[in-house]
Amino acid sequence: MKSYKLQNIVEIVSGQLIGDGQTPIEQIFFDSRLIVHPINGIFFALSGNQKDGHTYIADAYHKGIRTFVVQHPIQQYKDINQIIVDNPLQALQNWARIHRQQFNIPVIGITGSNGKTIVKEWLNQLLWKNFNISRSPKSYNSQFGTAISILQLNQENDLGIFEAGISMPNEMEKLEEIIQPTIGVLTKIGNAHLENFKDEEQLIREKLKLFTNVDKLVYNIENEQLHQIISDDDHLSKIDKITYGYTDSALVQIKEIIQEETNTKISILHNQEIFTFSIPFQDDASIKNSLICLTTLIGLNIDYKQYKSNFSALLPIEMRLEIKEAINNSIIINDSFNSDLNSLKIGLNVLNQQKKARKTLVLTDILQSNLSDQELYQQTADLVNPYHFTEIVLIGDKISNYKDLFQSYVRSYKSTDEFLEQFKTQNVYDEAILLKGARPFQLEKIAEELETRSHDTVLEINLQNLIENIKTYRSLLKPTTKIMCMVKANSYGVGSFEVANVLENNGVDYLGVAIADEGKELRKAGISVPIIVMNPEQSSYSTVIEYQLEPEIYSFRVLDLFVKKLKEKQISRPYPIHIKLETGMNRLGFHESEYDHLIETLKQTPQVYVQSIFTHLATADMQDEKEYAQYQFNRFDNGYKILSEALDVKPIKHCLNSPGIVAYNDHQYDMVRLGIGMYGYSEYSDFMNKKLKPVVQFKTIISQISELKVGETVSYGRRFKAERNSRIATLPVGYADGIRRSLGYGKGKVGVNGKLAPITGTICMDMLMIDVTDINCKEGDEVIIFGSYPTLADYTKDLDTIPYEVLTSIALRVNRVYYKE
Ligand SMILES: *Cc1c(COP(=O)(O)O)cnc(C)c1O
């Protein structure tokens, strides 16, 4: 971004400056975790529904930030500059608004429910050779994301492409003021966030506010409601409307769409001329999005006929940055979807959040740029060097020439194949590896070498949805309520470290594990948030103490043994413990009759202090057991009162698990303990089930399809006999993967191309068979065991169990794959 003097910013945001107004500002931060290179950076303490940004000031300071925009003045540091404003978000937005006014260039503003990012990225792919484009990084389209995007605009740019996303009424006006688009683009309008609006019309009208001041507007004329609203609106009806659709009133009229083997050929009629172009995709969304792009080119007065070859070279936009387990305790992040500096920055950020002893970057020539090579690779090196990679591998003729700009141990190669020829897997260990390269370099070949247990059956974990689900639960809580996330049993079977890492990065207060060894693994992997061990085994107290885990104490026996261990280890500071009260579950905990003795004991035990007091509900997920829950709350309130008064302390008070958060919101106390809800399942509430997003998808592929004649049989014991001519598909997954054998004989169903196929015959150890007679499918097709459809809840129903058991039963040999959108 362009350099600002702090004094200018103070004036723009009408804030009060304490410090040096001459300080140059060249980078903006709002997330202290993303700070690597703090030079000339400014930190905005934004408050969202997550956490108050002021809490991260210390972290930002320690990472080298010395300039802050805050609501509450910072007292603890003297060597800093600060701007004090009423509202840091508004200040950021005002700055962006004023910044935008300095540019008199076409700016495309994109909104809609789906496809914003793809249209933005495709326009960039089509146009970057002829324009110097500034665009939103990634999917930055929120109230602060748009502001940060706009602030990237600089004097060299001659085109801006920015997304705007809203989820509530009255949000778009602000985004319009920031982006000030001159050309409006509306992608598909769906039902996302409809629940926050009166009706669809209100949602559409809100989106249209982005176009208050545009000269031209691109949209699909076949959306009748939208077209009507635009035509009836005094102001919008006067805008130059650039529409596409099948009807002859569309400016760009779709004439013919022909699916070919891997392409789609699209013919349109515009200005009485037929134009045919081709895209390397076949799905409806891609066809629509390519038409939006073509129509937008008309809006820019560009001759789209010159761009025919660019359309056929469009690349898929995979926004998921895949994080995969790799050999020798390593992980890889594979990002070869874009080849530009912006996406490199994002990849570096994701890498930096991985806690591995060693960090490696594999980087190819960068293709999408209009800088000179010297400038491009200088900027690349400036971006990369602050991350202090253990090793950097450069691939490609161009980037290799600039090897000396990179400060780590660098090796360079002409091609990926040349690299692979000398590559030895045993040299890779405990590493986080970022593979960042342009498509033609085929970095996936390296990924294949590095991935562990390549297997057609995988458990996919969508970490982005996990974060969204936590936000959904957080929205039910008071801002001050703490969150403990339960990652016991390998995070309900999906993978402790990866989940814990995301949770830590998203500011959860506590993690809960079942046994000490689980906590030890997390500590060894670098997790530093407080961890409570719910069921510390007697033999593991040393581990608890060595790894600074905090034990649940539920009886005198446990207290006694733990204190003995503390003395033995000569721990001089009081050690935090968590007192569990028995209030009705009759599992673990101190009973009322023991309170007096407990108080006496704790008073005489300076080796420990009570960090929290808690209990657990037996019936949180049962609508007809509210009375019992109330009985437990009463006993818990009473116990907490007696202990805290007698000991004159105020420990964290907590009780609710996931269903409890929804059912007993008024008993959230100081903290809640979130478990199954994170994974998108809510037994208690249909409402929550709709709001939550699926996190886990268990999938495999079809290995083989056989045609059976009437009377032929399938699998051991011939328990399935074809009653008609049937098609039977074999899947490479069986009871050794955690599919319960009782799901055979038609009881269980799996998803194939959106339809349900019954499991036929007996399930084998490593394979099972399904009936696909009525389903259009072929060998190699994907099969969903559970996830999108059937859902985890559907699958659970067939089994007569609970999702907790389903998730924790998936065998370890099933490869877990993690990704973040
Ligand atoms: C597992 C567990 C939770 C989380 O329960 P969910 O139903 O998965 O939300 C909460 N508290 C305790 C003590 C637990 O053991």
Short mmCIF file of C-alpha atoms in Angstrom, two decimals, residues 44-393:
data_model
loop_
_atom_site.label_atom_id
_atom_site.label_comp_id
_atom_site.label_asym_id
_atom_site.label_seq_id
_atom_site.Cartn_x
_atom_site.Cartn_y
_atom_site.Cartn_z
CA PHE A 44 -6.33 -1.65 14.75
CA ALA A 45 -7.96 -2.99 17.91
CA LEU A 46 -11.21 -4.04 16.24
CA SER A 47 -14.01 -5.59 18.23
CA GLY A 48 -16.15 -8.17 16.51
CA ASN A 49 -18.45 -10.81 17.84
CA GLN A 50 -15.34 -12.82 18.59
CA LYS A 51 -13.15 -10.91 20.98
CA ASP A 52 -12.21 -7.41 21.87
CA GLY A 53 -9.18 -6.44 19.77
CA HIS A 54 -7.70 -4.65 22.76
CA THR A 55 -6.91 -8.08 24.25
CA TYR A 56 -4.35 -8.64 21.49
CA ILE A 57 -2.41 -5.44 22.01
CA ALA A 58 0.23 -7.11 24.15
CA ASP A 59 0.76 -9.80 21.54
CA ALA A 60 1.01 -7.20 18.77
CA TYR A 61 3.45 -5.19 20.86
CA HIS A 62 5.65 -8.21 21.49
CA LYS A 63 5.68 -8.89 17.78
CA GLY A 64 7.09 -5.42 17.20
CA ILE A 65 4.07 -3.19 16.51
CA ARG A 66 4.52 0.29 17.93
CA THR A 67 1.53 2.12 16.45
CA PHE A 68 -2.04 1.40 17.51
CA VAL A 69 -5.56 2.62 16.86
CA VAL A 70 -7.62 2.03 19.98
CA GLN A 71 -10.74 2.99 21.79
CA HIS A 72 -9.24 2.61 25.26
CA PRO A 73 -5.86 4.31 25.67
CA ILE A 74 -2.95 1.94 26.22
CA GLN A 75 -1.20 2.64 29.51
CA GLN A 76 1.33 -0.14 29.81
CA TYR A 77 3.78 0.85 27.06
CA LYS A 78 5.62 4.13 26.74
CA ASP A 79 7.49 3.66 23.46
CA ILE A 80 4.41 3.61 21.25
CA ASN A 81 2.18 5.85 19.16
CA GLN A 82 -1.54 5.60 19.58
CA ILE A 83 -4.58 7.15 17.99
CA ILE A 84 -7.58 7.16 20.28
CA VAL A 85 -10.94 7.04 18.52
CA ASP A 86 -14.53 6.26 19.46
CA ASN A 87 -14.66 3.25 17.20
CA PRO A 88 -11.57 1.69 15.59
CA LEU A 89 -13.61 -0.10 12.89
CA GLN A 90 -15.25 3.15 11.83
CA ALA A 91 -11.86 4.83 11.82
CA LEU A 92 -10.50 2.13 9.50
CA GLN A 93 -13.54 2.49 7.25
CA ASN A 94 -13.23 6.27 7.11
CA TRP A 95 -9.61 6.02 6.19
CA ALA A 96 -10.47 3.57 3.38
CA ARG A 97 -13.27 5.84 2.13
CA ILE A 98 -10.98 8.86 1.90
CA HIS A 99 -8.23 6.74 0.37
CA ARG A 100 -10.61 5.51 -2.34
CA GLN A 101 -11.56 9.07 -3.28
CA GLN A 102 -8.03 9.71 -4.52
CA PHE A 103 -8.46 7.32 -7.44
CA ASN A 104 -10.31 8.06 -10.59
CA ILE A 105 -10.25 4.60 -12.17
CA PRO A 106 -12.92 2.06 -13.01
CA VAL A 107 -13.76 0.04 -9.92
CA ILE A 108 -15.83 -3.11 -10.19
CA GLY A 109 -17.94 -3.86 -7.10
CA ILE A 110 -19.14 -7.47 -6.87
CA THR A 111 -21.85 -8.76 -4.58
CA GLY A 112 -24.26 -11.71 -4.48
CA SER A 113 -24.73 -14.81 -2.38
CA ASN A 114 -22.40 -17.13 -4.27
CA GLY A 115 -19.57 -16.76 -6.71
CA LYS A 116 -18.20 -13.37 -5.68
CA THR A 117 -14.67 -14.60 -5.19
CA ILE A 118 -14.67 -16.75 -8.30
CA VAL A 119 -15.91 -13.92 -10.51
CA LYS A 120 -13.34 -11.59 -8.97
CA GLU A 121 -10.51 -14.07 -9.50
CA TRP A 122 -11.60 -14.94 -13.03
CA LEU A 123 -11.81 -11.28 -14.03
CA ASN A 124 -8.30 -10.99 -12.72
CA GLN A 125 -7.18 -14.06 -14.68
CA LEU A 126 -8.72 -12.62 -17.83
CA LEU A 127 -7.40 -9.09 -17.44
CA TRP A 128 -4.16 -8.99 -15.51
CA LYS A 129 -2.00 -8.92 -18.63
CA ASN A 130 -3.59 -5.70 -19.81
CA PHE A 131 -4.41 -3.93 -16.55
CA ASN A 132 -2.65 -3.16 -13.32
CA ILE A 133 -5.33 -4.50 -11.03
CA SER A 134 -5.90 -4.09 -7.32
CA ARG A 135 -8.35 -6.62 -5.92
CA SER A 136 -9.63 -7.93 -2.61
CA PRO A 137 -7.27 -10.53 -1.20
CA LYS A 138 -8.92 -13.93 -0.82
CA SER A 139 -12.54 -13.41 0.18
CA TYR A 140 -12.02 -10.16 2.05
CA ASN A 141 -15.52 -8.75 1.77
CA SER A 142 -16.64 -7.93 5.31
CA GLN A 143 -16.94 -4.60 7.10
CA PHE A 144 -13.20 -4.52 7.78
CA GLY A 145 -12.12 -6.80 4.91
CA THR A 146 -13.35 -4.33 2.28
CA ALA A 147 -11.63 -1.44 4.05
CA ILE A 148 -8.33 -3.31 4.14
CA SER A 149 -8.76 -4.29 0.48
CA ILE A 150 -9.39 -0.72 -0.65
CA LEU A 151 -6.38 0.56 1.25
CA GLN A 152 -4.21 -1.59 -1.04
CA LEU A 153 -5.10 0.64 -4.01
CA ASN A 154 -2.07 2.56 -5.26
CA GLN A 155 -1.13 5.07 -7.96
CA GLU A 156 -0.07 2.39 -10.46
CA ASN A 157 -3.46 0.67 -10.50
CA ASP A 158 -5.78 1.30 -13.40
CA LEU A 159 -8.54 -1.09 -12.37
CA GLY A 160 -10.02 -2.17 -9.05
CA ILE A 161 -12.04 -5.34 -8.43
CA PHE A 162 -13.57 -5.66 -4.97
CA GLU A 163 -16.10 -7.91 -3.29
CA ALA A 164 -18.74 -6.86 -0.79
CA GLY A 165 -20.50 -9.35 1.46
CA ILE A 166 -23.31 -8.73 3.92
CA SER A 167 -25.25 -10.87 6.31
CA MET A 168 -27.55 -8.33 7.98
CA PRO A 169 -29.72 -5.38 7.00
CA ASN A 170 -28.03 -1.97 6.87
CA GLU A 171 -24.54 -3.25 6.23
CA MET A 172 -24.18 -2.46 2.54
CA GLU A 173 -24.32 1.31 2.74
CA LYS A 174 -20.98 1.36 4.56
CA LEU A 175 -19.42 -0.98 2.01
CA GLU A 176 -20.66 1.19 -0.84
CA GLU A 177 -19.03 4.24 0.71
CA ILE A 178 -15.76 2.34 1.00
CA ILE A 179 -15.64 0.68 -2.42
CA GLN A 180 -17.43 3.39 -4.42
CA PRO A 181 -17.82 1.07 -7.39
CA THR A 182 -18.33 2.50 -10.85
CA ILE A 183 -19.41 -0.82 -12.34
CA GLY A 184 -21.70 -3.12 -10.40
CA VAL A 185 -21.73 -6.89 -10.77
CA LEU A 186 -24.37 -9.07 -9.20
CA THR A 187 -23.61 -12.79 -9.02
CA LYS A 188 -26.12 -15.46 -8.06
CA ILE A 189 -28.59 -14.53 -5.35
CA GLY A 190 -29.46 -17.40 -3.07
CA ASN A 191 -30.81 -17.87 0.39
CA ALA A 192 -27.64 -17.31 2.38
CA HIS A 193 -28.34 -15.18 5.45
CA LEU A 194 -32.02 -14.92 4.49
CA GLU A 195 -32.88 -15.67 8.12
CA ASN A 196 -31.63 -12.22 9.09
CA PHE A 197 -33.96 -10.47 6.64
CA LYS A 198 -37.71 -9.95 6.51
CA ASP A 199 -37.95 -11.61 3.10
CA GLU A 200 -36.05 -12.13 -0.11
CA GLU A 201 -37.00 -8.71 -1.40
CA GLN A 202 -35.39 -7.00 1.58
CA LEU A 203 -32.26 -9.09 1.02
CA ILE A 204 -32.09 -8.12 -2.65
CA ARG A 205 -32.70 -4.45 -1.89
CA GLU A 206 -29.90 -4.51 0.66
CA LYS A 207 -27.48 -5.96 -1.90
CA LEU A 208 -28.52 -3.42 -4.50
CA LYS A 209 -27.39 -0.61 -2.20
CA LEU A 210 -23.85 -1.37 -3.39
CA PHE A 211 -24.86 0.06 -6.75
CA THR A 212 -26.20 3.42 -5.61
CA ASN A 213 -23.58 5.29 -7.60
CA VAL A 214 -22.53 2.95 -10.41
CA ASP A 215 -22.75 3.86 -14.09
CA LYS A 216 -23.31 0.30 -15.20
CA LEU A 217 -24.84 -2.77 -13.69
CA VAL A 218 -24.23 -6.40 -14.72
CA TYR A 219 -26.80 -9.04 -13.79
CA ASN A 220 -28.87 -12.00 -14.93
CA ILE A 221 -32.10 -10.76 -16.45
CA GLU A 222 -33.82 -14.08 -15.71
CA ASN A 223 -33.95 -13.35 -12.01
CA GLU A 224 -37.43 -11.86 -12.32
CA GLN A 225 -37.78 -10.49 -8.85
CA LEU A 226 -34.42 -8.76 -9.13
CA HIS A 227 -35.16 -7.41 -12.58
CA GLN A 228 -38.51 -6.07 -11.39
CA ILE A 229 -36.99 -4.32 -8.39
CA ILE A 230 -34.33 -2.71 -10.56
CA SER A 231 -36.80 -1.64 -13.24
CA ASP A 232 -39.21 -0.14 -10.68
CA ASP A 233 -36.53 1.74 -8.80
CA ASP A 234 -36.33 5.41 -9.77
CA HIS A 235 -32.61 5.54 -9.50
CA LEU A 236 -31.45 2.06 -10.58
CA SER A 237 -33.69 2.04 -13.64
CA LYS A 238 -31.64 4.90 -15.08
CA ILE A 239 -28.34 3.04 -14.81
CA ASP A 240 -26.91 1.42 -17.92
CA LYS A 241 -28.03 -2.18 -17.47
CA ILE A 242 -25.82 -4.86 -18.97
CA THR A 243 -27.77 -8.07 -18.71
CA TYR A 244 -27.33 -11.64 -19.82
CA GLY A 245 -29.86 -14.42 -20.15
CA TYR A 246 -31.82 -16.50 -22.62
CA THR A 247 -34.53 -13.97 -23.48
CA ASP A 248 -34.02 -11.63 -26.41
CA SER A 249 -34.32 -8.63 -24.14
CA ALA A 250 -30.96 -9.54 -22.61
CA LEU A 251 -28.03 -7.54 -23.92
CA VAL A 252 -25.96 -10.70 -24.02
CA GLN A 253 -28.30 -13.41 -25.18
CA ILE A 254 -27.34 -17.02 -24.54
CA LYS A 255 -27.89 -18.95 -27.75
CA GLU A 256 -26.40 -22.33 -27.18
CA ILE A 257 -24.55 -24.24 -24.50
CA ILE A 258 -22.85 -27.42 -25.61
CA GLN A 259 -21.14 -29.76 -23.16
CA GLU A 260 -18.06 -31.38 -24.63
CA GLU A 261 -15.80 -33.96 -23.08
CA THR A 262 -14.12 -31.62 -20.64
CA ASN A 263 -15.24 -28.19 -21.89
CA THR A 264 -18.37 -26.24 -22.40
CA LYS A 265 -18.91 -24.25 -25.58
CA ILE A 266 -21.07 -21.18 -25.08
CA SER A 267 -22.54 -19.13 -27.93
CA ILE A 268 -23.98 -15.70 -27.30
CA LEU A 269 -25.63 -13.05 -29.42
CA HIS A 270 -24.51 -9.49 -28.79
CA ASN A 271 -24.76 -6.51 -31.16
CA GLN A 272 -26.33 -8.86 -33.70
CA GLU A 273 -23.25 -10.97 -33.82
CA ILE A 274 -22.80 -14.51 -32.63
CA PHE A 275 -19.70 -15.10 -30.53
CA THR A 276 -18.63 -18.54 -29.34
CA PHE A 277 -16.18 -19.18 -26.55
CA SER A 278 -15.20 -22.18 -24.54
CA ILE A 279 -14.42 -22.75 -20.87
CA PRO A 280 -12.67 -25.76 -19.32
CA PHE A 281 -15.58 -26.50 -16.96
CA GLN A 282 -18.96 -28.16 -17.24
CA ASP A 283 -20.91 -27.24 -14.14
CA ASP A 284 -23.74 -24.72 -14.15
CA ALA A 285 -22.11 -22.35 -11.70
CA SER A 286 -18.98 -22.06 -13.83
CA ILE A 287 -21.05 -21.44 -16.97
CA LYS A 288 -22.96 -18.64 -15.22
CA ASN A 289 -19.83 -17.15 -13.75
CA SER A 290 -18.08 -17.10 -17.12
CA LEU A 291 -21.10 -15.31 -18.61
CA ILE A 292 -20.94 -12.74 -15.82
CA CYS A 293 -17.27 -12.18 -16.62
CA LEU A 294 -17.93 -11.79 -20.33
CA THR A 295 -20.76 -9.36 -19.66
CA THR A 296 -18.53 -7.39 -17.30
CA LEU A 297 -15.94 -7.02 -20.09
CA ILE A 298 -18.65 -5.29 -22.11
CA GLY A 299 -19.23 -3.02 -19.12
CA LEU A 300 -15.55 -2.10 -19.24
CA ASN A 301 -15.81 -1.37 -22.99
CA ILE A 302 -13.36 -4.16 -23.68
CA ASP A 303 -13.53 -6.14 -26.91
CA TYR A 304 -14.23 -9.58 -25.51
CA LYS A 305 -13.40 -11.22 -28.84
CA GLN A 306 -9.72 -10.64 -28.06
CA TYR A 307 -10.13 -12.68 -24.91
CA LYS A 308 -11.35 -15.94 -26.38
CA SER A 309 -8.16 -17.83 -25.52
CA ASN A 310 -8.14 -16.39 -22.00
CA PHE A 311 -11.58 -17.89 -21.41
CA SER A 312 -10.46 -21.33 -22.47
CA ALA A 313 -7.49 -21.06 -20.11
CA LEU A 314 -9.51 -20.11 -16.99
CA LEU A 315 -8.31 -21.94 -13.90
CA PRO A 316 -10.45 -23.33 -11.16
CA ILE A 317 -10.46 -21.26 -8.00
CA GLU A 318 -10.01 -23.62 -5.13
CA MET A 319 -10.27 -21.51 -2.08
CA ARG A 320 -9.53 -24.33 0.21
CA LEU A 321 -5.96 -24.21 1.27
CA GLU A 322 -5.43 -27.86 1.90
CA ILE A 323 -3.45 -28.77 4.95
CA LYS A 324 -2.42 -32.40 4.81
CA GLU A 325 -0.49 -34.73 6.99
CA ALA A 326 2.83 -35.65 5.47
CA ILE A 327 5.59 -38.13 6.11
CA ASN A 328 7.76 -38.05 9.25
CA ASN A 329 5.44 -35.91 11.32
CA SER A 330 5.32 -33.14 8.77
CA ILE A 331 2.46 -31.30 7.15
CA ILE A 332 2.05 -29.76 3.73
CA ILE A 333 0.03 -26.81 2.60
CA ASN A 334 -0.45 -27.09 -1.13
CA ASP A 335 -1.44 -23.92 -2.90
CA SER A 336 -1.02 -23.94 -6.64
CA PHE A 337 -4.30 -22.28 -7.50
CA ASN A 338 -2.94 -18.79 -7.94
CA SER A 339 0.47 -17.52 -8.76
CA ASP A 340 0.75 -14.00 -7.46
CA LEU A 341 2.13 -12.11 -4.50
CA ASN A 342 -1.21 -11.71 -2.78
CA SER A 343 -1.89 -15.41 -2.58
CA LEU A 344 1.71 -16.05 -1.53
CA LYS A 345 1.08 -13.75 1.41
CA ILE A 346 -1.98 -15.75 2.40
CA GLY A 347 -0.12 -19.04 2.12
CA LEU A 348 2.70 -17.67 4.28
CA ASN A 349 0.18 -16.63 6.93
CA VAL A 350 -1.38 -20.06 7.04
CA LEU A 351 2.04 -21.67 7.23
CA ASN A 352 3.07 -19.41 10.05
CA GLN A 353 0.21 -20.69 12.18
CA GLN A 354 1.52 -24.24 12.01
CA LYS A 355 3.61 -25.24 14.93
CA LYS A 356 6.45 -27.27 13.54
CA ALA A 357 10.12 -27.12 14.39
CA ARG A 358 11.13 -26.55 10.78
CA LYS A 359 9.57 -24.53 8.00
CA THR A 360 10.17 -25.11 4.32
CA LEU A 361 9.01 -23.13 1.33
CA VAL A 362 8.85 -24.55 -2.18
CA LEU A 363 8.26 -21.66 -4.55
CA THR A 364 8.13 -21.54 -8.35
CA ASP A 365 8.34 -18.71 -10.85
CA ILE A 366 5.48 -16.33 -10.30
CA LEU A 367 3.38 -15.94 -13.43
CA GLN A 368 0.67 -13.47 -12.58
CA SER A 369 2.39 -10.15 -12.27
CA ASN A 370 3.19 -7.13 -14.36
CA LEU A 371 6.28 -6.11 -12.48
CA SER A 372 9.75 -6.52 -13.97
CA ASP A 373 11.48 -9.73 -12.83
CA GLN A 374 13.93 -7.78 -10.69
CA GLU A 375 11.12 -5.95 -8.92
CA LEU A 376 8.88 -8.99 -8.66
CA TYR A 377 11.45 -11.23 -7.01
CA GLN A 378 12.75 -8.46 -4.80
CA GLN A 379 9.21 -8.02 -3.49
CA THR A 380 8.84 -11.78 -3.18
CA ALA A 381 12.02 -12.01 -1.13
CA ASP A 382 10.92 -9.10 1.08
CA LEU A 383 7.70 -10.97 1.75
CA VAL A 384 9.36 -14.31 2.42
CA ASN A 385 12.50 -13.38 4.38
CA PRO A 386 10.83 -12.32 7.66
CA TYR A 387 9.43 -15.85 8.03
CA HIS A 388 12.92 -17.28 8.56
CA PHE A 389 12.46 -20.49 6.65
CA THR A 390 14.72 -23.39 7.51
CA GLU A 391 14.99 -24.03 3.83
CA ILE A 392 13.74 -22.56 0.58
CA VAL A 393 13.47 -24.51 -2.66
#
